[in-house]
XYZ file of C-alpha atoms in Angstrom:
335
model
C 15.622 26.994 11.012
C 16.445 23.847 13.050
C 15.354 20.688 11.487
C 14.525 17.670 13.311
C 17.285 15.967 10.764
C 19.296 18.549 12.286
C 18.762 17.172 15.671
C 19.202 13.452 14.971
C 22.703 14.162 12.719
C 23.897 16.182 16.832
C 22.621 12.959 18.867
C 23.361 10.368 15.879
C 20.147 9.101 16.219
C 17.827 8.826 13.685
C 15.317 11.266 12.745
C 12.813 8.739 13.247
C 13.822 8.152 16.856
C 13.673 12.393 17.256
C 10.084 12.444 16.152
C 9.112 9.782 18.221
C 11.194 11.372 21.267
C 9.877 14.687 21.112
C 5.909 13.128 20.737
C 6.771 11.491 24.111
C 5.794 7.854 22.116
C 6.882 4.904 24.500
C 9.229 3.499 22.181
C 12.110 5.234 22.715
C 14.819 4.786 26.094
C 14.797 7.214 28.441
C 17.889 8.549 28.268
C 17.982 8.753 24.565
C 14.635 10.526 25.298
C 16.197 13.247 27.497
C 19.539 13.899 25.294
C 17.269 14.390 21.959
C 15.104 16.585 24.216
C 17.768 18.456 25.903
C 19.471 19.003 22.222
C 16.176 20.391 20.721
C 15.986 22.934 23.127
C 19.219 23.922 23.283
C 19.136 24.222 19.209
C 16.267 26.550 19.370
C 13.974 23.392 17.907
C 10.899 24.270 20.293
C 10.757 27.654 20.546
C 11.196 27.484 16.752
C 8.705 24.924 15.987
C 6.008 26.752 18.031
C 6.416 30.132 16.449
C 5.856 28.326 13.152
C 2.598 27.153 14.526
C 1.571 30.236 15.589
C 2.495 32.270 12.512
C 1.113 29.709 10.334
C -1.606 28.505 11.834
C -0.989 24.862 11.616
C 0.227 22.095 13.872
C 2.682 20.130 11.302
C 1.191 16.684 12.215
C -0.443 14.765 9.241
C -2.788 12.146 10.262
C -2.579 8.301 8.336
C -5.576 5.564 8.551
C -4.420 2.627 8.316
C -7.204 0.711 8.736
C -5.561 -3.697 8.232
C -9.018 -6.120 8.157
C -6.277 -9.068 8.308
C -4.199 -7.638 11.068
C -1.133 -8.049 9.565
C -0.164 -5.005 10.548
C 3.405 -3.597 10.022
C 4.481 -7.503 8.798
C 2.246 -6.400 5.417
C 5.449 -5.766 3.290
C 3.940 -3.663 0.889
C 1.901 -1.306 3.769
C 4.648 -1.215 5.525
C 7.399 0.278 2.629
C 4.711 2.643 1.685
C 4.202 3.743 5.139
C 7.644 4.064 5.643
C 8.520 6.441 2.500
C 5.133 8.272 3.379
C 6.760 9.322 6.983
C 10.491 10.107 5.504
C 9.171 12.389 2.944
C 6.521 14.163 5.691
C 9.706 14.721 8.308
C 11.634 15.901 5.831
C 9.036 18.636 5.023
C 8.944 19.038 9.094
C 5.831 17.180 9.297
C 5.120 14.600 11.676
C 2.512 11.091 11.805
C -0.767 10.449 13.935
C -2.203 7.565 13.570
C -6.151 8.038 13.119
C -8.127 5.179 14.810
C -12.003 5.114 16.674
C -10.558 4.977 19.719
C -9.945 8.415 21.824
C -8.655 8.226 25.526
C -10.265 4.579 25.741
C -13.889 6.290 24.363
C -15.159 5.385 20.518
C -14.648 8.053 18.221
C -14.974 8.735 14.759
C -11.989 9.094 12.574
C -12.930 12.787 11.823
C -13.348 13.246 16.026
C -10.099 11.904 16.034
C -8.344 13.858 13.874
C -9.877 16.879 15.163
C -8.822 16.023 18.574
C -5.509 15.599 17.722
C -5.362 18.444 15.077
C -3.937 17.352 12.391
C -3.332 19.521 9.416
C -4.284 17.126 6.723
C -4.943 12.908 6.172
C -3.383 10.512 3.955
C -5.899 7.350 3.771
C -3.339 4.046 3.102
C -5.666 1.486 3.721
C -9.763 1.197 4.970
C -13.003 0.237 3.883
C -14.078 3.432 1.343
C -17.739 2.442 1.801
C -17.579 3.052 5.841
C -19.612 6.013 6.863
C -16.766 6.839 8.902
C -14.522 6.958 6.584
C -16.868 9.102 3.911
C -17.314 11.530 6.692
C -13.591 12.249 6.551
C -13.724 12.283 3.269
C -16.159 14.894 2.865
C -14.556 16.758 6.013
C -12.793 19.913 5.041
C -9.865 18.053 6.051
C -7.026 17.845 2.990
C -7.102 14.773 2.399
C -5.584 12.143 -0.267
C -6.137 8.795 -0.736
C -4.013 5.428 -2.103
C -5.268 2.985 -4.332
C -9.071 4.716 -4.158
C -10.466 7.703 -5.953
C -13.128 10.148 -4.681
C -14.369 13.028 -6.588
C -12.498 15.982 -5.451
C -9.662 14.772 -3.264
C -6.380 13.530 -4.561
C -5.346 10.246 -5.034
C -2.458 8.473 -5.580
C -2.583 5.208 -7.176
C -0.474 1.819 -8.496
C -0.759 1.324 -11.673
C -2.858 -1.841 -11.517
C -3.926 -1.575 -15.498
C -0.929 -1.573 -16.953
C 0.621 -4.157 -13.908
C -1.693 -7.027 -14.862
C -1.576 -6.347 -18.396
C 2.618 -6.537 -18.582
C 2.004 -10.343 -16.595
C -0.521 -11.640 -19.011
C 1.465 -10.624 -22.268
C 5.389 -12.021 -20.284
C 2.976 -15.018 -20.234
C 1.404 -15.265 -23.768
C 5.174 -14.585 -25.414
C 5.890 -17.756 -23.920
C 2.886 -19.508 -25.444
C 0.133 -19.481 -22.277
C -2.899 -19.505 -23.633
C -4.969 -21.168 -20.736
C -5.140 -17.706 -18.160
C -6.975 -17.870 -14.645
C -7.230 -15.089 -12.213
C -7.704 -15.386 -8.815
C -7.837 -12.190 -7.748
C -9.032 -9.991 -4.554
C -11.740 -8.856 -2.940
C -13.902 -6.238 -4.794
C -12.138 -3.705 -4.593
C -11.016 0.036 -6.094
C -7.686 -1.988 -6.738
C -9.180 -5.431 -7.760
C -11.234 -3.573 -10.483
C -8.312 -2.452 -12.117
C -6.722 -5.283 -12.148
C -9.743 -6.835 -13.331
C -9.610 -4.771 -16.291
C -5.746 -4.845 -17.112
C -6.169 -9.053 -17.230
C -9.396 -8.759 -19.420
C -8.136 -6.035 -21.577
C -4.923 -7.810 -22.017
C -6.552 -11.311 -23.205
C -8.983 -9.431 -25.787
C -6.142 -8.203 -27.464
C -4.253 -11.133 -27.395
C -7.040 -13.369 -28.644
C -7.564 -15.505 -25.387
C -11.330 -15.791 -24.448
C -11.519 -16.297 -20.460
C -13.762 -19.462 -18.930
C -15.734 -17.632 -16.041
C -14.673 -20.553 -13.738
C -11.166 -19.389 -14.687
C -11.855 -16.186 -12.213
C -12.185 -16.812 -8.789
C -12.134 -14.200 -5.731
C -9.661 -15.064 -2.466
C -8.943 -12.066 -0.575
C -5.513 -10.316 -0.398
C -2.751 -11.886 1.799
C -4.737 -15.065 3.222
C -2.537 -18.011 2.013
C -5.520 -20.293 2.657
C -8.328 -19.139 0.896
C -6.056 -18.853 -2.163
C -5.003 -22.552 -1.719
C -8.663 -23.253 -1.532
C -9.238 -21.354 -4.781
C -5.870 -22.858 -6.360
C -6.793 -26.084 -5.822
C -10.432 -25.038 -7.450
C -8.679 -24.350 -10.263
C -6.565 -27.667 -10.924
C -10.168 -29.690 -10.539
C -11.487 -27.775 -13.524
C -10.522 -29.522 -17.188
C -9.137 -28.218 -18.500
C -7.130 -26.681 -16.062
C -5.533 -23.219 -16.518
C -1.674 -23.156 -18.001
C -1.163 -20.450 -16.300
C -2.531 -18.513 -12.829
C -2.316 -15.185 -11.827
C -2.445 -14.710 -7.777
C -3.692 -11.930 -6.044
C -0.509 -10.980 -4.201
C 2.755 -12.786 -3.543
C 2.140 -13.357 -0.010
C -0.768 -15.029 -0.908
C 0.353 -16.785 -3.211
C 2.675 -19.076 -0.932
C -0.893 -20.878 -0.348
C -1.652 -21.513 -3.734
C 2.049 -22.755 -4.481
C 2.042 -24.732 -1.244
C -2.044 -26.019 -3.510
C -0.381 -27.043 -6.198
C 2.570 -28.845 -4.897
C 0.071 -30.970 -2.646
C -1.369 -31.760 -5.819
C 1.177 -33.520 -6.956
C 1.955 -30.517 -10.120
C 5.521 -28.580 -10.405
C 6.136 -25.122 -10.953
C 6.492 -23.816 -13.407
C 6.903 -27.558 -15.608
C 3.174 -28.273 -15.080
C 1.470 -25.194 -14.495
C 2.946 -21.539 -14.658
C 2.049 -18.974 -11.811
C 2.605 -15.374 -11.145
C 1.795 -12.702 -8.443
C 1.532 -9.278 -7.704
C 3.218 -6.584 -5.430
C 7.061 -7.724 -5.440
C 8.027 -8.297 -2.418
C 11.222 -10.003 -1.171
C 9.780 -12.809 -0.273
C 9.011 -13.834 -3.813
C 12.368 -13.410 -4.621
C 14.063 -16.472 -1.754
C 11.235 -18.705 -2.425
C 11.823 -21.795 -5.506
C 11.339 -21.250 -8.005
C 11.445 -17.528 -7.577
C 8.204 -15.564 -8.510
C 7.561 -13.809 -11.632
C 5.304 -10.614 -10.021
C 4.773 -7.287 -10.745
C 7.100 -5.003 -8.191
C 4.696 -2.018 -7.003
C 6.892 0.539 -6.584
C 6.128 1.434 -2.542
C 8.486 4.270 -1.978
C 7.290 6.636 -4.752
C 3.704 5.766 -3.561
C 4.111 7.073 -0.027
C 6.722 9.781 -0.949
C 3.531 11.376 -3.513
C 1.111 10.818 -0.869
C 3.143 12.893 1.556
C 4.205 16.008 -0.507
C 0.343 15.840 -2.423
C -1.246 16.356 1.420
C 1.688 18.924 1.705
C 0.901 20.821 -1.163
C -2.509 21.025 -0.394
C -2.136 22.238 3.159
C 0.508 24.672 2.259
C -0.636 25.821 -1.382
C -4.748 25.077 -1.242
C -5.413 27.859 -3.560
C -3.101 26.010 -6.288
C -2.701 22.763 -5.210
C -4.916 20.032 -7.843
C -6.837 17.407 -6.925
C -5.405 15.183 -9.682
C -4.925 11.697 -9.797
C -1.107 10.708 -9.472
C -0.415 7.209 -10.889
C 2.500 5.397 -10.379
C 4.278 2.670 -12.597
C 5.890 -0.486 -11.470
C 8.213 -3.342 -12.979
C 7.380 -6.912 -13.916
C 10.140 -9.005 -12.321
C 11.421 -11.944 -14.091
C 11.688 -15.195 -11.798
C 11.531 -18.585 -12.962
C 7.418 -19.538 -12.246
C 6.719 -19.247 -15.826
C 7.865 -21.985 -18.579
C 8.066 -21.674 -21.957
C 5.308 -23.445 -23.728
């Protein structure tokens, strides 16, 4: 059976530009439009593709929400890589993306309207607010559905593992002699609980008892509330040795906090973020974080919604959690 890899390896396009070409999205030239059209047919990639619809019942489109309160959007390094290994591994299984939103032919909708309108065989949920009605009613939908970084009774989710990631950063630290650990840390979140409970866990059994003005909430990727809460931190005496930001993106506000205050990195106070991104890599010093790893994350996401549109009568809802690395940089001294 023709594959739409099939198609892009004729036109040497990518298979990313075929899926968008044959979904008529804007994005794609006209002419390249026409040739990956005109190549599809003559491949047998239509007639193909619609008897599999018919015989299976199903359209092969997977809706993702994707639902950024910061707008960010596709500039969110770590959204954006998981989102990115989420739609290789779901059009290499033939599958293509929707995007779910409220809004349906310029008239509000619900998520589950949307989805329904544009029937879609299952939903991975990357990103939204778990508490919106909305978002519960496509939850409890019959829908497949499977979730990152959140976990609902009876769907599957696939998660970071945020537990062991804070924990690894808190014991690099202590080797080094850190005794002085603050947190600021996200909004309350699924993902901020964990975390929550990997720093906590790892002080108790390292000894460390944690001032509760030593934990303070900025929420993820706003450089400017965490240089508020940074600078928080360095009034309080005595100060933390040793902070912990929320993400590394973030954290560019409480380094840019510090500095302003007159302290070096990592000589006066040691710091360390979360997520891994490349960015924490070019900046001086370079960051000691925790790399989520981004591709596996979307990769499970895709072939768990797979499995459970293709195989529902074996397919578990299980959780599926995925390890990371701690990256060495050069924000942490040795005490």
């Amino acid at each position: 059976m023709v594959s739409m890899k099939d198609i892009a390896r004729q036109c040497g396009v990518s298979v990313a530009t075929v899926s968008k070409a044959l979904n008529g999205q804007p994005d794609v030239g006209e002419e390249t439009k026409t040739r990956i059209c005109r190549a599809a047919e003559e491949m047998g990639y239509m007639a193909n593709a619609a008897a599999r619809a018919l015989k299976t019942n199903r359209t092969y489109n997977i809706g993702v929400l994707f639902v950024d309160k910061r707008h960010s959007g596709l500039a969110h390094e770590f959204f954006s890589a998981v989102l990115d290994s989420l739609r290789v591994e779901a059009e290499q299984s033939g599958y293509d993306i929707t995007f779910i939103s409220r809004n349906l032919g310029g008239r509000p909708s619900s998520y589950l309207q949307h989805c329904l309108y544009r029937g879609v065989d299952g939903v991975v949920i990357v990103s939204a607010d778990f508490h919106d009605p909305m978002v519960m009613e496509l939850v409890e939908s019959e829908l497949p559905v499977v979730t990152i970084d959140h976990v609902f009774n009876n769907r599957v989710a696939v998660l970071s593992d945020n537990v062991s990631g804070t924990k690894a950063l808190v014991r690099y630290a202590a080797a080094k002699g850190h005794k002085r650990f603050a947190f600021i840390h996200g909004e309350m979140t699924a993902v901020t609980e964990h975390r929550l409970i990997g720093f906590h866990r790892a002080c108790e059994e390292l000894g460390l008892s944690v001032p509760k003005e030593y934990l303070r909430e900025s929420a993820y990727h706003d450089t400017e509330g965490c240089c508020r809460a940074c600078k928080e931190l360095l009034a309080l005496d005595p100060r933390p040795d040793c902070v912990l930001f929320p993400d590394d993106y973030s954290y560019i506000g409480g380094m840019n906090g510090i500095r302003e205050a007159g302290l070096r990195i990592p000589e006066d106070i040691s710091t360390m973020g979360y997520d891994g991104i490349n960015l924490s890599q070019v900046i001086s010093p370079r960051l000691t974080t925790y790399r989520q790893n981004t591709g596996e994350m979307g990769r499970a996401a895709a072939a768990k919604l797979i499995e459970l549109i293709e195989r529902p009568k074996t397919a578990l809802l299980d959780r599926v959690i995925i390890p990371g690395e701690l990256i060495e940089g050069e924000s942490v001294a040795q005490r």
